[in-house]
Amino acid sequence: MSDIPLDQRGFEKALSELVRNYRATTAGEASYHSDDSVRCHHCMFTTGSTDCSFCTYCRDCTDCTYCTQCTECEHCHQSSYCVRSKRCANSSYLILSEDCTDCVFCFGCVGLVKKEFHILNQKFSRDRYFKLVKELKAALKIA
């Protein structure tokens, strides 16, 4: 018979202890060359990240899953080449964006869905977008 507490207080105490013990660990499972990462699972060449899963070549990310080449992102999913973005999904080449889904080439955008070449939620032509982004990166000191 197992030692599972069946009362609410006992169960919550046991769960809280499990969470505390897990957070105290730094080991990840089945990761490859994920240096300085904490609790990253099935990641490859991911550095300085925490609680990521199935990420590749990400750096300094937190709670991301299935991301590639992202830097300083939080809670992003199935995204690539994103920088300092939060809670974005299925997107690529986002910079300083939040809560965007299925977006490509957005800079400083929030809450967009299926958009491309936007800065501060405003649409630009492809050429104008890249010109403005170059200027913004220099002004904001973003590599």
Tab-separated table of N, CA and C in Angstrom:
chain	number	residue	atom	x	y	z
A	1	MET	N	0.842	-1.191	0.000
A	1	MET	CA	0.000	0.000	0.000
A	1	MET	C	0.886	1.253	0.000
A	2	SER	N	0.498	2.281	-0.708
A	2	SER	CA	1.309	3.490	-0.813
A	2	SER	C	1.062	4.421	0.372
A	3	ASP	N	1.965	5.383	0.508
A	3	ASP	CA	1.858	6.350	1.591
A	3	ASP	C	1.311	7.675	1.077
A	4	ILE	N	0.289	7.640	0.263
A	4	ILE	CA	-0.333	8.843	-0.269
A	4	ILE	C	-1.336	9.360	0.755
A	5	PRO	N	-1.156	10.587	1.245
A	5	PRO	CA	-2.129	11.130	2.196
A	5	PRO	C	-3.439	11.450	1.477
A	6	LEU	N	-4.528	10.973	2.011
A	6	LEU	CA	-5.817	11.151	1.351
A	6	LEU	C	-6.614	12.329	1.896
A	7	ASP	N	-6.098	12.996	2.921
A	7	ASP	CA	-6.780	14.195	3.408
A	7	ASP	C	-6.159	15.420	2.738
A	8	GLN	N	-6.913	16.504	2.660
A	8	GLN	CA	-6.459	17.692	1.945
A	8	GLN	C	-5.174	18.262	2.538
A	9	ARG	N	-5.115	18.414	3.830
A	9	ARG	CA	-3.942	19.013	4.461
A	9	ARG	C	-2.692	18.162	4.225
A	10	GLY	N	-2.820	16.860	4.405
A	10	GLY	CA	-1.687	15.964	4.201
A	10	GLY	C	-1.229	15.951	2.754
A	11	PHE	N	-2.183	15.950	1.824
A	11	PHE	CA	-1.841	15.944	0.401
A	11	PHE	C	-1.124	17.238	0.019
A	12	GLU	N	-1.671	18.377	0.449
A	12	GLU	CA	-1.053	19.660	0.120
A	12	GLU	C	0.341	19.776	0.717
A	13	LYS	N	0.549	19.248	1.909
A	13	LYS	CA	1.870	19.268	2.534
A	13	LYS	C	2.859	18.422	1.727
A	14	ALA	N	2.430	17.228	1.321
A	14	ALA	CA	3.294	16.346	0.537
A	14	ALA	C	3.621	16.966	-0.814
A	15	LEU	N	2.634	17.576	-1.461
A	15	LEU	CA	2.858	18.235	-2.750
A	15	LEU	C	3.812	19.415	-2.599
A	16	SER	N	3.626	20.204	-1.569
A	16	SER	CA	4.495	21.343	-1.314
A	16	SER	C	5.945	20.892	-1.108
A	17	GLU	N	6.125	19.792	-0.414
A	17	GLU	CA	7.468	19.264	-0.200
A	17	GLU	C	8.097	18.789	-1.502
A	18	LEU	N	7.305	18.141	-2.353
A	18	LEU	CA	7.811	17.715	-3.661
A	18	LEU	C	8.265	18.911	-4.496
A	19	VAL	N	7.452	19.947	-4.517
A	19	VAL	CA	7.790	21.154	-5.279
A	19	VAL	C	9.069	21.775	-4.733
A	20	ARG	N	9.181	21.895	-3.425
A	20	ARG	CA	10.362	22.479	-2.802
A	20	ARG	C	11.618	21.661	-3.150
A	21	ASN	N	11.511	20.348	-3.080
A	21	ASN	CA	12.644	19.490	-3.411
A	21	ASN	C	13.027	19.610	-4.886
A	22	TYR	N	12.036	19.688	-5.753
A	22	TYR	CA	12.309	19.815	-7.181
A	22	TYR	C	13.010	21.139	-7.483
A	23	ARG	N	12.508	22.223	-6.902
A	23	ARG	CA	13.103	23.538	-7.131
A	23	ARG	C	14.530	23.629	-6.586
A	24	ALA	N	14.835	22.794	-5.610
A	24	ALA	CA	16.183	22.792	-5.028
A	24	ALA	C	17.188	22.061	-5.915
A	25	THR	N	16.712	21.301	-6.887
A	25	THR	CA	17.621	20.575	-7.765
A	25	THR	C	18.036	21.458	-8.935
A	26	THR	N	19.158	21.148	-9.507
A	26	THR	CA	19.612	21.882	-10.689
A	26	THR	C	19.720	20.964	-11.902
A	27	ALA	N	19.624	19.680	-11.663
A	27	ALA	CA	19.830	18.707	-12.729
A	27	ALA	C	18.683	18.725	-13.737
A	28	GLY	N	19.042	18.551	-14.985
A	28	GLY	CA	18.063	18.385	-16.043
A	28	GLY	C	18.169	16.966	-16.568
A	29	GLU	N	17.204	16.566	-17.329
A	29	GLU	CA	17.181	15.201	-17.833
A	29	GLU	C	17.410	15.185	-19.338
A	30	ALA	N	18.310	14.324	-19.761
A	30	ALA	CA	18.553	14.045	-21.177
A	30	ALA	C	18.918	15.284	-21.994
A	31	SER	N	19.616	16.229	-21.385
A	31	SER	CA	20.070	17.403	-22.118
A	31	SER	C	21.496	17.177	-22.603
A	32	TYR	N	21.878	17.876	-23.663
A	32	TYR	CA	23.196	17.717	-24.253
A	32	TYR	C	23.853	19.087	-24.372
A	33	HIS	N	24.989	19.253	-23.756
A	33	HIS	CA	25.733	20.518	-23.760
A	33	HIS	C	24.858	21.701	-23.368
A	34	SER	N	24.125	21.553	-22.286
A	34	SER	CA	23.311	22.651	-21.759
A	34	SER	C	23.993	23.203	-20.523
A	35	ASP	N	25.034	23.976	-20.741
A	35	ASP	CA	25.871	24.492	-19.671
A	35	ASP	C	25.168	25.600	-18.891
A	36	ASP	N	25.420	25.603	-17.596
A	36	ASP	CA	24.874	26.625	-16.689
A	36	ASP	C	23.353	26.711	-16.752
A	37	SER	N	22.699	25.643	-17.100
A	37	SER	CA	21.238	25.618	-17.135
A	37	SER	C	20.715	24.855	-15.929
A	38	VAL	N	19.508	25.224	-15.496
A	38	VAL	CA	18.905	24.637	-14.312
A	38	VAL	C	17.583	23.967	-14.693
A	39	ARG	N	17.465	22.706	-14.376
A	39	ARG	CA	16.254	21.919	-14.615
A	39	ARG	C	15.761	21.999	-16.069
A	40	CYS	N	16.663	22.027	-17.011
A	40	CYS	CA	16.287	21.992	-18.428
A	40	CYS	C	16.288	20.539	-18.886
A	41	HIS	N	15.236	20.133	-19.552
A	41	HIS	CA	15.058	18.753	-19.957
A	41	HIS	C	15.035	18.629	-21.479
A	42	HIS	N	15.814	17.687	-21.992
A	42	HIS	CA	15.857	17.388	-23.425
A	42	HIS	C	16.257	18.612	-24.256
A	43	CYS	N	17.131	19.441	-23.711
A	43	CYS	CA	17.627	20.608	-24.431
A	43	CYS	C	19.006	20.305	-25.010
A	44	MET	N	19.345	20.984	-26.097
A	44	MET	CA	20.662	20.827	-26.706
A	44	MET	C	21.297	22.203	-26.899
A	45	PHE	N	22.556	22.331	-26.466
A	45	PHE	CA	23.322	23.560	-26.641
A	45	PHE	C	22.579	24.788	-26.089
A	46	THR	N	21.890	24.598	-24.992
A	46	THR	CA	21.150	25.670	-24.339
A	46	THR	C	21.938	26.097	-23.106
A	47	THR	N	22.204	27.394	-22.958
A	47	THR	CA	23.047	27.849	-21.856
A	47	THR	C	22.340	28.886	-20.990
A	48	GLY	N	22.643	28.848	-19.704
A	48	GLY	CA	22.141	29.840	-18.772
A	48	GLY	C	20.635	29.892	-18.655
A	49	SER	N	19.953	28.823	-18.968
A	49	SER	CA	18.493	28.818	-18.975
A	49	SER	C	17.943	28.043	-17.782
A	50	THR	N	16.658	28.267	-17.481
A	50	THR	CA	16.013	27.630	-16.341
A	50	THR	C	14.651	27.077	-16.736
A	51	ASP	N	14.401	25.845	-16.353
A	51	ASP	CA	13.099	25.191	-16.538
A	51	ASP	C	12.623	25.171	-17.992
A	52	CYS	N	13.522	24.946	-18.920
A	52	CYS	CA	13.163	24.844	-20.333
A	52	CYS	C	13.110	23.371	-20.746
A	53	SER	N	12.341	23.083	-21.779
A	53	SER	CA	12.230	21.718	-22.291
A	53	SER	C	12.284	21.724	-23.813
A	54	PHE	N	13.063	20.797	-24.353
A	54	PHE	CA	13.155	20.582	-25.795
A	54	PHE	C	13.596	21.832	-26.558
A	55	CYS	N	14.455	22.637	-25.963
A	55	CYS	CA	14.978	23.840	-26.620
A	55	CYS	C	16.363	23.555	-27.205
A	56	THR	N	16.707	24.272	-28.255
A	56	THR	CA	17.992	24.101	-28.918
A	56	THR	C	18.637	25.465	-29.154
A	57	TYR	N	19.898	25.590	-28.762
A	57	TYR	CA	20.673	26.814	-28.946
A	57	TYR	C	20.008	28.047	-28.336
A	58	CYS	N	19.319	27.883	-27.226
A	58	CYS	CA	18.724	29.028	-26.528
A	58	CYS	C	19.688	29.519	-25.453
A	59	ARG	N	19.557	30.775	-25.091
A	59	ARG	CA	20.451	31.358	-24.093
A	59	ARG	C	19.665	32.242	-23.133
A	60	ASP	N	19.855	31.982	-21.842
A	60	ASP	CA	19.248	32.785	-20.777
A	60	ASP	C	17.732	32.859	-20.880
A	61	CYS	N	17.104	31.758	-21.183
A	61	CYS	CA	15.643	31.683	-21.273
A	61	CYS	C	15.066	31.034	-20.013
A	62	THR	N	13.788	31.263	-19.756
A	62	THR	CA	13.103	30.699	-18.601
A	62	THR	C	11.754	30.148	-19.020
A	63	ASP	N	11.478	28.927	-18.620
A	63	ASP	CA	10.175	28.292	-18.857
A	63	ASP	C	9.770	28.275	-20.330
A	64	CYS	N	10.694	28.026	-21.218
A	64	CYS	CA	10.388	27.937	-22.648
A	64	CYS	C	10.350	26.473	-23.079
A	65	THR	N	9.572	26.177	-24.104
A	65	THR	CA	9.478	24.824	-24.627
A	65	THR	C	9.557	24.842	-26.151
A	66	TYR	N	10.298	23.882	-26.696
A	66	TYR	CA	10.429	23.706	-28.147
A	66	TYR	C	10.863	24.984	-28.859
A	67	CYS	N	11.760	25.736	-28.266
A	67	CYS	CA	12.267	26.958	-28.887
A	67	CYS	C	13.663	26.710	-29.468
A	68	THR	N	14.017	27.503	-30.464
A	68	THR	CA	15.317	27.402	-31.111
A	68	THR	C	15.918	28.796	-31.266
A	69	GLN	N	17.174	28.949	-30.880
A	69	GLN	CA	17.928	30.186	-31.056
A	69	GLN	C	17.268	31.397	-30.387
A	70	CYS	N	16.617	31.204	-29.263
A	70	CYS	CA	15.998	32.322	-28.542
A	70	CYS	C	16.945	32.820	-27.456
A	71	THR	N	16.851	34.107	-27.126
A	71	THR	CA	17.717	34.726	-26.128
A	71	THR	C	16.887	35.548	-25.151
A	72	GLU	N	17.074	35.282	-23.867
A	72	GLU	CA	16.414	36.033	-22.801
A	72	GLU	C	14.893	36.055	-22.947
A	73	CYS	N	14.311	34.951	-23.304
A	73	CYS	CA	12.860	34.853	-23.439
A	73	CYS	C	12.255	34.157	-22.222
A	74	GLU	N	10.980	34.415	-21.979
A	74	GLU	CA	10.269	33.788	-20.877
A	74	GLU	C	8.931	33.238	-21.366
A	75	HIS	N	8.655	32.022	-20.982
A	75	HIS	CA	7.369	31.367	-21.251
A	75	HIS	C	7.004	31.370	-22.745
A	76	CYS	N	7.975	31.189	-23.604
A	76	CYS	CA	7.703	31.109	-25.045
A	76	CYS	C	7.602	29.645	-25.465
A	77	HIS	N	6.837	29.377	-26.519
A	77	HIS	CA	6.588	28.009	-26.969
A	77	HIS	C	6.704	27.936	-28.485
A	78	GLN	N	7.415	26.945	-28.957
A	78	GLN	CA	7.606	26.687	-30.389
A	78	GLN	C	7.939	27.950	-31.169
A	79	SER	N	8.925	28.666	-30.675
A	79	SER	CA	9.336	29.901	-31.326
A	79	SER	C	10.827	29.839	-31.645
A	80	SER	N	11.257	30.690	-32.564
A	80	SER	CA	12.670	30.683	-32.938
A	80	SER	C	13.167	32.098	-33.199
A	81	TYR	N	14.444	32.305	-32.891
A	81	TYR	CA	15.129	33.570	-33.118
A	81	TYR	C	14.425	34.754	-32.438
A	82	CYS	N	13.886	34.527	-31.258
A	82	CYS	CA	13.233	35.594	-30.500
A	82	CYS	C	14.199	36.145	-29.456
A	83	VAL	N	14.059	37.431	-29.149
A	83	VAL	CA	14.941	38.093	-28.189
A	83	VAL	C	14.099	38.854	-27.178
A	84	ARG	N	14.362	38.604	-25.903
A	84	ARG	CA	13.702	39.308	-24.799
A	84	ARG	C	12.191	39.407	-24.985
A	85	SER	N	11.583	38.304	-25.353
A	85	SER	CA	10.142	38.250	-25.554
A	85	SER	C	9.499	37.360	-24.493
A	86	LYS	N	8.200	37.567	-24.254
A	86	LYS	CA	7.495	36.837	-23.201
A	86	LYS	C	6.164	36.295	-23.708
A	87	ARG	N	5.881	35.077	-23.305
A	87	ARG	CA	4.602	34.413	-23.568
A	87	ARG	C	4.196	34.433	-25.050
A	88	CYS	N	5.148	34.222	-25.916
A	88	CYS	CA	4.873	34.170	-27.355
A	88	CYS	C	4.876	32.716	-27.813
A	89	ALA	N	4.091	32.418	-28.846
A	89	ALA	CA	3.987	31.039	-29.326
A	89	ALA	C	3.987	30.987	-30.845
A	90	ASN	N	4.616	29.932	-31.363
A	90	ASN	CA	4.631	29.674	-32.807
A	90	ASN	C	5.077	30.897	-33.611
A	91	SER	N	6.075	31.588	-33.111
A	91	SER	CA	6.516	32.831	-33.732
A	91	SER	C	8.014	32.799	-33.998
A	92	SER	N	8.458	33.700	-34.870
A	92	SER	CA	9.884	33.795	-35.194
A	92	SER	C	10.301	35.245	-35.357
A	93	TYR	N	11.539	35.517	-34.975
A	93	TYR	CA	12.153	36.823	-35.136
A	93	TYR	C	11.371	37.931	-34.425
A	94	LEU	N	11.007	37.673	-33.181
A	94	LEU	CA	10.359	38.691	-32.351
A	94	LEU	C	11.402	39.309	-31.434
A	95	ILE	N	11.293	40.592	-31.214
A	95	ILE	CA	12.183	41.288	-30.297
A	95	ILE	C	11.334	42.137	-29.356
A	96	LEU	N	11.582	41.997	-28.070
A	96	LEU	CA	10.869	42.768	-27.045
A	96	LEU	C	9.350	42.711	-27.223
A	97	SER	N	8.836	41.561	-27.534
A	97	SER	CA	7.398	41.398	-27.766
A	97	SER	C	6.776	40.515	-26.696
A	98	GLU	N	5.488	40.685	-26.482
A	98	GLU	CA	4.769	39.905	-25.485
A	98	GLU	C	3.424	39.425	-26.017
A	99	ASP	N	3.076	38.211	-25.621
A	99	ASP	CA	1.761	37.629	-25.913
A	99	ASP	C	1.420	37.625	-27.400
A	100	CYS	N	2.394	37.366	-28.246
A	100	CYS	CA	2.160	37.279	-29.692
A	100	CYS	C	2.103	35.809	-30.106
A	101	THR	N	1.246	35.506	-31.081
A	101	THR	CA	1.071	34.140	-31.554
A	101	THR	C	1.096	34.117	-33.077
A	102	ASP	N	1.841	33.170	-33.635
A	102	ASP	CA	1.933	33.006	-35.089
A	102	ASP	C	2.400	34.287	-35.783
A	103	CYS	N	3.352	34.962	-35.191
A	103	CYS	CA	3.874	36.212	-35.749
A	103	CYS	C	5.306	36.033	-36.241
A	104	VAL	N	5.698	36.859	-37.202
A	104	VAL	CA	7.049	36.842	-37.745
A	104	VAL	C	7.516	38.283	-37.916
A	105	PHE	N	8.746	38.564	-37.493
A	105	PHE	CA	9.353	39.882	-37.618
A	105	PHE	C	8.494	40.968	-36.967
A	106	CYS	N	8.424	40.900	-35.641
A	106	CYS	CA	7.731	41.931	-34.870
A	106	CYS	C	8.686	42.467	-33.809
A	107	PHE	N	8.642	43.761	-33.589
A	107	PHE	CA	9.550	44.421	-32.648
A	107	PHE	C	8.706	45.271	-31.696
A	108	GLY	N	8.794	44.959	-30.415
A	108	GLY	CA	8.065	45.740	-29.413
A	108	GLY	C	6.552	45.635	-29.570
A	109	CYS	N	6.081	44.460	-29.915
A	109	CYS	CA	4.645	44.270	-30.131
A	109	CYS	C	4.012	43.516	-28.971
A	110	VAL	N	2.716	43.733	-28.791
A	110	VAL	CA	1.982	43.084	-27.710
A	110	VAL	C	0.638	42.589	-28.226
A	111	GLY	N	0.363	41.316	-27.984
A	111	GLY	CA	-0.954	40.756	-28.251
A	111	GLY	C	-1.314	40.538	-29.711
A	112	LEU	N	-0.352	40.488	-30.595
A	112	LEU	CA	-0.662	40.302	-32.011
A	112	LEU	C	-0.832	38.823	-32.353
A	113	VAL	N	-1.642	38.551	-33.364
A	113	VAL	CA	-1.862	37.193	-33.856
A	113	VAL	C	-1.745	37.217	-35.377
A	114	LYS	N	-0.899	36.335	-35.901
A	114	LYS	CA	-0.716	36.179	-37.348
A	114	LYS	C	-0.366	37.496	-38.050
A	115	LYS	N	0.623	38.188	-37.495
A	115	LYS	CA	1.071	39.454	-38.083
A	115	LYS	C	2.537	39.340	-38.450
A	116	GLU	N	2.988	40.188	-39.363
A	116	GLU	CA	4.394	40.246	-39.726
A	116	GLU	C	4.788	41.681	-40.025
A	117	PHE	N	6.061	41.972	-39.821
A	117	PHE	CA	6.646	43.288	-40.077
A	117	PHE	C	5.917	44.400	-39.321
A	118	HIS	N	5.784	44.202	-38.010
A	118	HIS	CA	5.143	45.194	-37.142
A	118	HIS	C	6.145	45.731	-36.127
A	119	ILE	N	6.036	47.020	-35.835
A	119	ILE	CA	6.800	47.661	-34.768
A	119	ILE	C	5.788	48.417	-33.919
A	120	LEU	N	5.813	48.149	-32.615
A	120	LEU	CA	4.842	48.750	-31.696
A	120	LEU	C	3.417	48.591	-32.239
A	121	ASN	N	3.135	47.411	-32.735
A	121	ASN	CA	1.821	47.007	-33.267
A	121	ASN	C	1.410	47.775	-34.531
A	122	GLN	N	2.339	48.422	-35.192
A	122	GLN	CA	2.045	49.126	-36.436
A	122	GLN	C	2.707	48.392	-37.601
A	123	LYS	N	1.983	48.211	-38.683
A	123	LYS	CA	2.466	47.492	-39.863
A	123	LYS	C	3.418	48.371	-40.683
A	124	PHE	N	4.495	47.736	-41.183
A	124	PHE	CA	5.450	48.421	-42.049
A	124	PHE	C	5.759	47.537	-43.245
A	125	SER	N	6.222	48.149	-44.307
A	125	SER	CA	6.696	47.349	-45.436
A	125	SER	C	7.940	46.606	-44.977
A	126	ARG	N	8.280	45.555	-45.688
A	126	ARG	CA	9.449	44.749	-45.321
A	126	ARG	C	10.717	45.609	-45.272
A	127	ASP	N	10.966	46.379	-46.297
A	127	ASP	CA	12.175	47.199	-46.354
A	127	ASP	C	12.208	48.234	-45.226
A	128	ARG	N	11.100	48.899	-45.005
A	128	ARG	CA	11.023	49.924	-43.944
A	128	ARG	C	11.189	49.275	-42.571
A	129	TYR	N	10.613	48.098	-42.400
A	129	TYR	CA	10.723	47.376	-41.127
A	129	TYR	C	12.193	47.131	-40.789
A	130	PHE	N	12.951	46.546	-41.705
A	130	PHE	CA	14.344	46.223	-41.430
A	130	PHE	C	15.193	47.468	-41.206
A	131	LYS	N	14.886	48.555	-41.898
A	131	LYS	CA	15.609	49.802	-41.680
A	131	LYS	C	15.343	50.331	-40.269
A	132	LEU	N	14.089	50.352	-39.868
A	132	LEU	CA	13.728	50.854	-38.538
A	132	LEU	C	14.280	49.953	-37.428
A	133	VAL	N	14.239	48.649	-37.639
A	133	VAL	CA	14.753	47.719	-36.634
A	133	VAL	C	16.249	47.922	-36.427
A	134	LYS	N	16.977	48.147	-37.501
A	134	LYS	CA	18.409	48.396	-37.377
A	134	LYS	C	18.661	49.628	-36.507
A	135	GLU	N	17.880	50.684	-36.746
A	135	GLU	CA	18.022	51.903	-35.959
A	135	GLU	C	17.618	51.680	-34.502
A	136	LEU	N	16.530	50.968	-34.296
A	136	LEU	CA	16.061	50.687	-32.926
A	136	LEU	C	17.048	49.827	-32.151
A	137	LYS	N	17.600	48.822	-32.804
A	137	LYS	CA	18.590	47.976	-32.131
A	137	LYS	C	19.793	48.798	-31.686
A	138	ALA	N	20.229	49.708	-32.516
A	138	ALA	CA	21.376	50.544	-32.159
A	138	ALA	C	21.007	51.474	-31.000
A	139	ALA	N	19.842	52.083	-31.072
A	139	ALA	CA	19.414	53.004	-30.026
A	139	ALA	C	19.180	52.300	-28.689
A	140	LEU	N	18.653	51.074	-28.745
A	140	LEU	CA	18.358	50.316	-27.521
A	140	LEU	C	19.487	49.398	-27.096
A	141	LYS	N	20.575	49.430	-27.856
A	141	LYS	CA	21.760	48.588	-27.585
A	141	LYS	C	21.407	47.106	-27.504
A	142	ILE	N	20.711	46.636	-28.526
A	142	ILE	CA	20.340	45.215	-28.641
A	142	ILE	C	21.200	44.607	-29.739
A	143	ALA	N	21.877	43.537	-29.416
A	143	ALA	CA	22.764	42.896	-30.403
A	143	ALA	C	21.995	42.188	-31.484
